PDB file of C-alpha atoms in Angstrom:
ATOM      1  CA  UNK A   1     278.339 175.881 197.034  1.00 30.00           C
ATOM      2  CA  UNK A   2     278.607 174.609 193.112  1.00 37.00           C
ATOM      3  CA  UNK A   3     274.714 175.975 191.668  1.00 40.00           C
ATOM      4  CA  UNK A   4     274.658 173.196 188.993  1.00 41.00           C
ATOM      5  CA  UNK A   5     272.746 172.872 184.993  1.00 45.00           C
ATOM      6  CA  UNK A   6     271.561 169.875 184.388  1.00 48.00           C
ATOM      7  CA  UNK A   7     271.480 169.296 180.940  1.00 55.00           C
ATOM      8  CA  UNK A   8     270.293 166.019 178.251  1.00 55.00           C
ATOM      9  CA  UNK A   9     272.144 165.767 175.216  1.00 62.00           C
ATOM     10  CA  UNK A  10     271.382 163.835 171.611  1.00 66.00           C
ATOM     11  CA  UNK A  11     274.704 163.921 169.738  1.00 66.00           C
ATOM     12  CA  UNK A  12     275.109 162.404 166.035  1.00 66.00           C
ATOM     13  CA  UNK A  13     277.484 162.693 163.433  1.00 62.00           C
ATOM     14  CA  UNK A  14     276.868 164.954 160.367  1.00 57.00           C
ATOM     15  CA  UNK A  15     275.478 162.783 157.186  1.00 52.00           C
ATOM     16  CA  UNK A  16     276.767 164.003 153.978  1.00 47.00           C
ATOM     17  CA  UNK A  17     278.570 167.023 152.451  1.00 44.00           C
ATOM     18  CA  UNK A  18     278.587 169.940 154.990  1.00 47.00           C
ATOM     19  CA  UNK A  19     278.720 173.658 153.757  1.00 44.00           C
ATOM     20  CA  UNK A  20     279.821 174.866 156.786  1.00 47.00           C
ATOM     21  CA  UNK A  21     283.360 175.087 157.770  1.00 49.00           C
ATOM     22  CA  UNK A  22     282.746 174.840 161.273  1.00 58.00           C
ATOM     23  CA  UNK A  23     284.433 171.886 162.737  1.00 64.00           C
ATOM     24  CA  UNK A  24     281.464 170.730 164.996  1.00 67.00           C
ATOM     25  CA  UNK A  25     279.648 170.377 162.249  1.00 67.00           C
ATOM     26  CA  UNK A  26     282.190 168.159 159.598  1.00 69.00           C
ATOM     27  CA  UNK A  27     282.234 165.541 163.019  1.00 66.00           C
ATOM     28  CA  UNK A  28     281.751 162.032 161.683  1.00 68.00           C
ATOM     29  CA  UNK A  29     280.712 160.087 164.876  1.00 83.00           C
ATOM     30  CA  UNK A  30     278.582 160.652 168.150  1.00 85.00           C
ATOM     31  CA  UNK A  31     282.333 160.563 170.093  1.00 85.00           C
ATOM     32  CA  UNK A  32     283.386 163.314 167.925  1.00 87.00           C
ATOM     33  CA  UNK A  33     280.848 165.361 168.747  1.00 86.00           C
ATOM     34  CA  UNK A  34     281.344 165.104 172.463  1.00 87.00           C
ATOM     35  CA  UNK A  35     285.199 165.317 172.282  1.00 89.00           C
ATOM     36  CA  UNK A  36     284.345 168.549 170.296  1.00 89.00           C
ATOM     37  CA  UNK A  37     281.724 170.011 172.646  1.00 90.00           C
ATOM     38  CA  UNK A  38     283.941 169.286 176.166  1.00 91.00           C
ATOM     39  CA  UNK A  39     286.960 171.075 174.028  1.00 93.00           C
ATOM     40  CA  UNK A  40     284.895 173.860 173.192  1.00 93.00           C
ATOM     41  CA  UNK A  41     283.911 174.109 177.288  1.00 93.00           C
ATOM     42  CA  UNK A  42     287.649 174.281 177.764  1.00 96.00           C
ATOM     43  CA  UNK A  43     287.890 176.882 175.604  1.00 96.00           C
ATOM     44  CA  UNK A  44     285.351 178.401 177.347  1.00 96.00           C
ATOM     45  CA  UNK A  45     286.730 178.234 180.521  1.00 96.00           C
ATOM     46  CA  UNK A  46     290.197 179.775 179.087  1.00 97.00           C
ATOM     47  CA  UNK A  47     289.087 182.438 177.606  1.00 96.00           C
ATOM     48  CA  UNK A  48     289.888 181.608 174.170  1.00 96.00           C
ATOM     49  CA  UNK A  49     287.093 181.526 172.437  1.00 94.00           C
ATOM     50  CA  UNK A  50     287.479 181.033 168.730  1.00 93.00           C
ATOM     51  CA  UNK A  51     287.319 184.128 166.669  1.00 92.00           C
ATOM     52  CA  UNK A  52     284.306 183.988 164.679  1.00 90.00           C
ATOM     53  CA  UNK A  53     283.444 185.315 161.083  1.00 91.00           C
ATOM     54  CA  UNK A  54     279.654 185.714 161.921  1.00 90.00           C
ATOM     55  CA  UNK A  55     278.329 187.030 158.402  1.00 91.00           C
ATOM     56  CA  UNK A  56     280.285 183.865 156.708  1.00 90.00           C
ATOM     57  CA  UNK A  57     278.564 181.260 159.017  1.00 88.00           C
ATOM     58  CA  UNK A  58     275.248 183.283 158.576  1.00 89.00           C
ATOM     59  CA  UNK A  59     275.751 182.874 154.532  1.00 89.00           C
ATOM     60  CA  UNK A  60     276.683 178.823 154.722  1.00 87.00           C
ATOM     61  CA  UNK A  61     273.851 177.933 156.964  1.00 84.00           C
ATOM     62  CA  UNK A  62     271.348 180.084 155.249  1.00 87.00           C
ATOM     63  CA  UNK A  63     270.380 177.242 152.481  1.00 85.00           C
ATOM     64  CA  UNK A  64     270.180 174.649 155.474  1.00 83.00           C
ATOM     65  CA  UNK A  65     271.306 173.759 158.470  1.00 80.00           C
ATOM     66  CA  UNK A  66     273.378 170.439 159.712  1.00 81.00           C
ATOM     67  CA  UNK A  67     273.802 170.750 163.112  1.00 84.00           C
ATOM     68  CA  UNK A  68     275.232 167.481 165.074  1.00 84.00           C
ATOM     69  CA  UNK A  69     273.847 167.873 169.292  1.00 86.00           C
ATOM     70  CA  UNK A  70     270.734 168.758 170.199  1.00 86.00           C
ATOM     71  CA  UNK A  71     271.162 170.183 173.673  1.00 85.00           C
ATOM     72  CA  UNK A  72     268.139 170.310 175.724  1.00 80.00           C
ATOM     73  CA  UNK A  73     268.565 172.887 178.312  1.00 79.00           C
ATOM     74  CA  UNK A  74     267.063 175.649 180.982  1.00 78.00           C
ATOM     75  CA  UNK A  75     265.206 179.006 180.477  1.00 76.00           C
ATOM     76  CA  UNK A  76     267.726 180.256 182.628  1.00 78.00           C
ATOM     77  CA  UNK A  77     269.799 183.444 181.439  1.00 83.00           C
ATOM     78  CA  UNK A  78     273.062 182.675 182.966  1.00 82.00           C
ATOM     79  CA  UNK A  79     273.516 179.467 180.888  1.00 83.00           C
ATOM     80  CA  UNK A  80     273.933 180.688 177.506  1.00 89.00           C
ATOM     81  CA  UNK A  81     274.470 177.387 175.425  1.00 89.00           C
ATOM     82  CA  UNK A  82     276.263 178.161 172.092  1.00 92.00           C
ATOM     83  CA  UNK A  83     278.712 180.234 174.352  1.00 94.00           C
ATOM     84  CA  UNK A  84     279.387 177.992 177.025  1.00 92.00           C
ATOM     85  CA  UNK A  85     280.232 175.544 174.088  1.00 92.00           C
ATOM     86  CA  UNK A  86     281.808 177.994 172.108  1.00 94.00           C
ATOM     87  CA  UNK A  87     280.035 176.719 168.927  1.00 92.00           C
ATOM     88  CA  UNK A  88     278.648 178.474 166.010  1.00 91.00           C
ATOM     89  CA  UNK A  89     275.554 179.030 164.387  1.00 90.00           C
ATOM     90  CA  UNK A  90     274.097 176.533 163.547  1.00 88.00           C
ATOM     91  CA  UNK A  91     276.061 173.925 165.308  1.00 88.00           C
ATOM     92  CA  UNK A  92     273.089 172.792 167.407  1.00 88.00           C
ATOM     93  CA  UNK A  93     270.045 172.745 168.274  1.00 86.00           C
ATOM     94  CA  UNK A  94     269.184 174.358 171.720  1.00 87.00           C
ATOM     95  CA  UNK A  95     265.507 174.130 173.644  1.00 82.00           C
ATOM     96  CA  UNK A  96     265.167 175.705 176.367  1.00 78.00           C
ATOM     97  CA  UNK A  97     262.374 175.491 178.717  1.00 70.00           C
ATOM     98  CA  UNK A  98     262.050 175.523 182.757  1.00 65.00           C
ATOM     99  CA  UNK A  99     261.865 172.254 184.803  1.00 58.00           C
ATOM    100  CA  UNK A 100     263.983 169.489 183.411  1.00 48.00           C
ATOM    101  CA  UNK A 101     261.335 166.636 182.484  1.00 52.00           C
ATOM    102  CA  UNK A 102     260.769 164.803 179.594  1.00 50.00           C
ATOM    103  CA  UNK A 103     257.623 164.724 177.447  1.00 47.00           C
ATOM    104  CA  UNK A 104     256.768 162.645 174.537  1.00 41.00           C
ATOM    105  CA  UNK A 105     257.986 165.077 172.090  1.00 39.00           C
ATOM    106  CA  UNK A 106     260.748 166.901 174.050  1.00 55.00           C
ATOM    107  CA  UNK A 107     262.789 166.803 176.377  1.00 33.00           C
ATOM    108  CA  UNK A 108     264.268 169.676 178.415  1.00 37.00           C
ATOM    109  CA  UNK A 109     267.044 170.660 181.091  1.00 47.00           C
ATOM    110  CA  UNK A 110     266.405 172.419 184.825  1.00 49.00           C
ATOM    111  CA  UNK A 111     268.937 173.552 186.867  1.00 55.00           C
ATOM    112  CA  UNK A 112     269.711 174.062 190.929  1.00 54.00           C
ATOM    113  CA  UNK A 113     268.135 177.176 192.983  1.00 60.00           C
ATOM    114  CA  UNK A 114     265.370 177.411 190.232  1.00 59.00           C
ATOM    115  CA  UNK A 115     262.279 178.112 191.587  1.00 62.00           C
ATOM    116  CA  UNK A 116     260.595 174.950 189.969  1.00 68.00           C
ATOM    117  CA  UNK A 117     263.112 172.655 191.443  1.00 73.00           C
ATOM    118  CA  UNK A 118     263.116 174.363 194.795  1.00 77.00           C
ATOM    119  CA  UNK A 119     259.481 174.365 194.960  1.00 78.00           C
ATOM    120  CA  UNK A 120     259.700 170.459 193.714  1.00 81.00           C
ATOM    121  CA  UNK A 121     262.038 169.737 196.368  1.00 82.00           C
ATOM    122  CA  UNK A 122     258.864 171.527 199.220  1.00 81.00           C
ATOM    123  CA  UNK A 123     256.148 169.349 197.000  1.00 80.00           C
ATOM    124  CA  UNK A 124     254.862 172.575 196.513  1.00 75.00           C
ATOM    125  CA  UNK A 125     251.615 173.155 194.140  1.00 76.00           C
ATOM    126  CA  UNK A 126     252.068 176.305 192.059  1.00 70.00           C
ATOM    127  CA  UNK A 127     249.142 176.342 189.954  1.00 75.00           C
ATOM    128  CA  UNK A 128     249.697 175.832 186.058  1.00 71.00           C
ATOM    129  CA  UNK A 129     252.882 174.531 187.005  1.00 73.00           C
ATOM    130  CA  UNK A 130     252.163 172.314 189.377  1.00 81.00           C
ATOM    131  CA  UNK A 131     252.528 169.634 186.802  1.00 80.00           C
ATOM    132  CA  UNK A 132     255.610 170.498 186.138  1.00 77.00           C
ATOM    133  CA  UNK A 133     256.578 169.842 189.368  1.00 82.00           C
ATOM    134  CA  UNK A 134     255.345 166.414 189.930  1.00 84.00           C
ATOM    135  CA  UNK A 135     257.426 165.280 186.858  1.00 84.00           C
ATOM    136  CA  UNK A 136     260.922 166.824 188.823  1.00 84.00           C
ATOM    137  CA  UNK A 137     258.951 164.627 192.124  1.00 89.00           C
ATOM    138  CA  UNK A 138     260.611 161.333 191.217  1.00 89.00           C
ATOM    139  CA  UNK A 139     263.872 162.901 190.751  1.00 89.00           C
ATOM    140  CA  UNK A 140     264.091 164.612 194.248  1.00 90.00           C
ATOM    141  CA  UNK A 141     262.493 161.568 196.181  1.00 92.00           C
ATOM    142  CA  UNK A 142     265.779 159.804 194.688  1.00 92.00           C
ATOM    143  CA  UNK A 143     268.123 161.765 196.145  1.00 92.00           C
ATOM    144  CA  UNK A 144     270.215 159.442 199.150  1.00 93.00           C
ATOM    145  CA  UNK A 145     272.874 159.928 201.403  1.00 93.00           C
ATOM    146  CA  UNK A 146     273.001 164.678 201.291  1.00 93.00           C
ATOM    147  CA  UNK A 147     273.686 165.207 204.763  1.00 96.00           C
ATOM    148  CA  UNK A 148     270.960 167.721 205.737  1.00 94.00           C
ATOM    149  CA  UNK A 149     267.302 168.675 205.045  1.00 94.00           C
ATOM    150  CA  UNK A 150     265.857 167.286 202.135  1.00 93.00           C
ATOM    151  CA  UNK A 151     264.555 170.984 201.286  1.00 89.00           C
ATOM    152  CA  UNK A 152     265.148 173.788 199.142  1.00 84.00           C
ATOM    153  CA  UNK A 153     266.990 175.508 202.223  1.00 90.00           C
ATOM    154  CA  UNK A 154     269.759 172.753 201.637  1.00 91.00           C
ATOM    155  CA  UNK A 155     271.845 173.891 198.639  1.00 87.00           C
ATOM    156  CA  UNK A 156     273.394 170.427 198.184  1.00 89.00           C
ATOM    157  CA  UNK A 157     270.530 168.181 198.143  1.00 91.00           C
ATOM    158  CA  UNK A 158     269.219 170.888 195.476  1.00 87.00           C
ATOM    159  CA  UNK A 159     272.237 170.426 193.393  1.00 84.00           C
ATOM    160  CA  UNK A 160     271.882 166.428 193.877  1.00 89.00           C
ATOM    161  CA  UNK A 161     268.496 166.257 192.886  1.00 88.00           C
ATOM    162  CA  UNK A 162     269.499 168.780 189.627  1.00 86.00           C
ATOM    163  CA  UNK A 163     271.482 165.769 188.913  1.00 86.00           C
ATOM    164  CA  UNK A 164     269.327 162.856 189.558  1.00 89.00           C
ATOM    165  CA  UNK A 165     266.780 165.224 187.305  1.00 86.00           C
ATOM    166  CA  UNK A 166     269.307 164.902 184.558  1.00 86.00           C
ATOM    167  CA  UNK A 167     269.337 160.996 184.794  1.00 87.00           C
ATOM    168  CA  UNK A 168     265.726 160.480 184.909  1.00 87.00           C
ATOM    169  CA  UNK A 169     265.197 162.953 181.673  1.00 84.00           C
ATOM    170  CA  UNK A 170     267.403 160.439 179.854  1.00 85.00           C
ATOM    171  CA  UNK A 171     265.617 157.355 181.569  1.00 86.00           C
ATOM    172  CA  UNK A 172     262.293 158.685 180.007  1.00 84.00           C
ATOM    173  CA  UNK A 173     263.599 159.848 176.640  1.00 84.00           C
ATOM    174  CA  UNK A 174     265.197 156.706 175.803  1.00 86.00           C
ATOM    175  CA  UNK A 175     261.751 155.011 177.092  1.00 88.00           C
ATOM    176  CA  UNK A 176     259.334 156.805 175.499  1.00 86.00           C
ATOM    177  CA  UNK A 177     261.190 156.989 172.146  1.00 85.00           C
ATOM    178  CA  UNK A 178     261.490 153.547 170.647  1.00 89.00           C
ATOM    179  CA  UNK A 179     263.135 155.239 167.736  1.00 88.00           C
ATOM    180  CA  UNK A 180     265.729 157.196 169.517  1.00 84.00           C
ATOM    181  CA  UNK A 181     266.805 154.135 172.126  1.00 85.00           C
ATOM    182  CA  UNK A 182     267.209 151.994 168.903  1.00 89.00           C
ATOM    183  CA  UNK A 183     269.724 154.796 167.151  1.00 86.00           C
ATOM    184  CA  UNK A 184     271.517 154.630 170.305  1.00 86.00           C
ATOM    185  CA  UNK A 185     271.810 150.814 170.743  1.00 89.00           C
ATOM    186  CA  UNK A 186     273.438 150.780 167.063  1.00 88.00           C
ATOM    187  CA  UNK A 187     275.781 153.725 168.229  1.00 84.00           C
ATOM    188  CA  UNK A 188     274.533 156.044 165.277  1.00 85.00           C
ATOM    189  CA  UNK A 189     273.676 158.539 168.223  1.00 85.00           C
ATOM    190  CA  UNK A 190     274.583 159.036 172.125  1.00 85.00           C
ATOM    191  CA  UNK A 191     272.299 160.623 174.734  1.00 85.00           C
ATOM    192  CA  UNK A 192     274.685 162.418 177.159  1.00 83.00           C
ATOM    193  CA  UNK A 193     273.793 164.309 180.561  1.00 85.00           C
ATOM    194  CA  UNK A 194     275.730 167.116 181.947  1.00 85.00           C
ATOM    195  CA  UNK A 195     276.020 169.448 184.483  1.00 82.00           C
ATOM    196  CA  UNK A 196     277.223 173.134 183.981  1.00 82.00           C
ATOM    197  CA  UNK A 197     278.426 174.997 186.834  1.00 79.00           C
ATOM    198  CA  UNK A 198     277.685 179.200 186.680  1.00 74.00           C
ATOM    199  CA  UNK A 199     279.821 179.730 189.345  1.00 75.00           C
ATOM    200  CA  UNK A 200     282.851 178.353 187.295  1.00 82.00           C
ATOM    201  CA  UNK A 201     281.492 177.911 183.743  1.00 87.00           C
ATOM    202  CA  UNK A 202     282.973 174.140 183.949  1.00 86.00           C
ATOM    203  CA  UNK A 203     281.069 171.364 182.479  1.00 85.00           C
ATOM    204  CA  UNK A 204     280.787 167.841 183.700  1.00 84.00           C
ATOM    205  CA  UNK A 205     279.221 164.991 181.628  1.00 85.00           C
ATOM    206  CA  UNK A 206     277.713 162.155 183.503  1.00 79.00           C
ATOM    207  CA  UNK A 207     278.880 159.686 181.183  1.00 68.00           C
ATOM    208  CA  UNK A 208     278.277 156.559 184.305  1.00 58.00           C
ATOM    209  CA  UNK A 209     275.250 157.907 185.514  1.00 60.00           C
ATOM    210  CA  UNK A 210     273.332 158.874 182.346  1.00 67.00           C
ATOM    211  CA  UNK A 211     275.089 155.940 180.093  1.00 64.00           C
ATOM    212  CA  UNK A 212     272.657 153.059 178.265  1.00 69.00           C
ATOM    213  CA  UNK A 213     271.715 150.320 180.852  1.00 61.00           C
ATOM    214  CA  UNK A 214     272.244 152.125 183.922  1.00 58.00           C
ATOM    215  CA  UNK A 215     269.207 151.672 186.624  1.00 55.00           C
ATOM    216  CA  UNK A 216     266.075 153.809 186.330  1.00 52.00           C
ATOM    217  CA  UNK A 217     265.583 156.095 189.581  1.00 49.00           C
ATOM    218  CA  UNK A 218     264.155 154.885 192.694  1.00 49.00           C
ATOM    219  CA  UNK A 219     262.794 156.379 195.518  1.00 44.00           C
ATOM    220  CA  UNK A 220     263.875 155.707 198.731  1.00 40.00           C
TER     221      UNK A 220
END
């Protein structure tokens, strides 16, 4: 069964003279920045990483940084961003933190079989987080048509509501940021959702589901 990462993305291009030779980084437009980032996961996915002169990127960032996606992703260890995208440092920014919902500051990526969307999925209550959970709520109660128990003991109605988690993250960023939404509409940004895979290391962007305009989430 594919164990998916659900992940929201802010891409821009870089403004102005960049130090650093990285490629990711000299990207011009939003669509760069994606074409760069799913060509990275292929070279991922290969193998064929590029070969890296640490120190040197460690000296051109060290005055300032110009990094061009912000990805927003999960605590989890087996998802290790930068490498997955086989960028550099400082290439993006990366937050991490558990249970894929959006709050008015940040917002941040969950993935399948973790214990806060499991426990989401039972309307569980686990004290401090129990929050937490209610936010990933909307996103399960969403999920139509997974043959199966709408429980954690059902691997692909997990996996569908990691996704449907992913879409309503981007709902509620582009709602509750005015600023954001309006950088979008004039294409100086894009917000993209993905899913990583750790049982292949593949990447797939939900450019339909997560794009501008598409419905908010509805129970059922």
């Amino acid at each position: 069964m594919t164990v998916a990462l659900g992940a929201a993305m802010l891409l821009t291009g870089a403004a102005g003279p960049q130090p650093n030779p990285n490629d990711m980084q000299q990207a011009t437009t939003p669509a760069d920045v994606l074409r760069q980032l799913k060509e990275g996961n292929e070279r991922f996915l290969r193998g064929e990483p590029r070969k890296r002169d640490f120190a040197s990127e460690i000296r051109a960032t060290a005055g300032g940084q110009h990094a061009t996606a912000a990805v927003l992703g999960c605590v989890d260890s087996r998802v290790p961003v930068e490498t997955i995208f086989d960028a550099g440092i400082g290439d993006m920014f990366v937050a991490r933190v558990a249970g894929n919902v959006a709050h008015s500051d940040i917002v941040v990526m969950g993935h399948t079989r973790c214990g806060a969307v499991k426990s989401a999925c039972e309307h569980g209550e686990l004290g401090n987080i129990t929050g937490l959970l209610q936010k990933i709520a909307p996103a399960v109660d969403a999920v139509k048509g997974v043959p199966g128990g709408r429980d954690c003991e059902n691997e692909a109605f997990v996996d569908a509501a990691a996704q449907e988690n992913v879409r309503l993250t981007i709902h509620k960023l582009r709602e509750m940021s005015p600023i954001l939404k309006g950088l979008e509409d004039s294409h100086d940004i894009m917000i993209v959702g993905a899913l990583y895979d750790i049982s292949t290391g593949k990447v797939d962007f939900l450019d339909a589901e997560c794009a501008p305009g598409a419905p908010p989430l509805k129970g059922p």
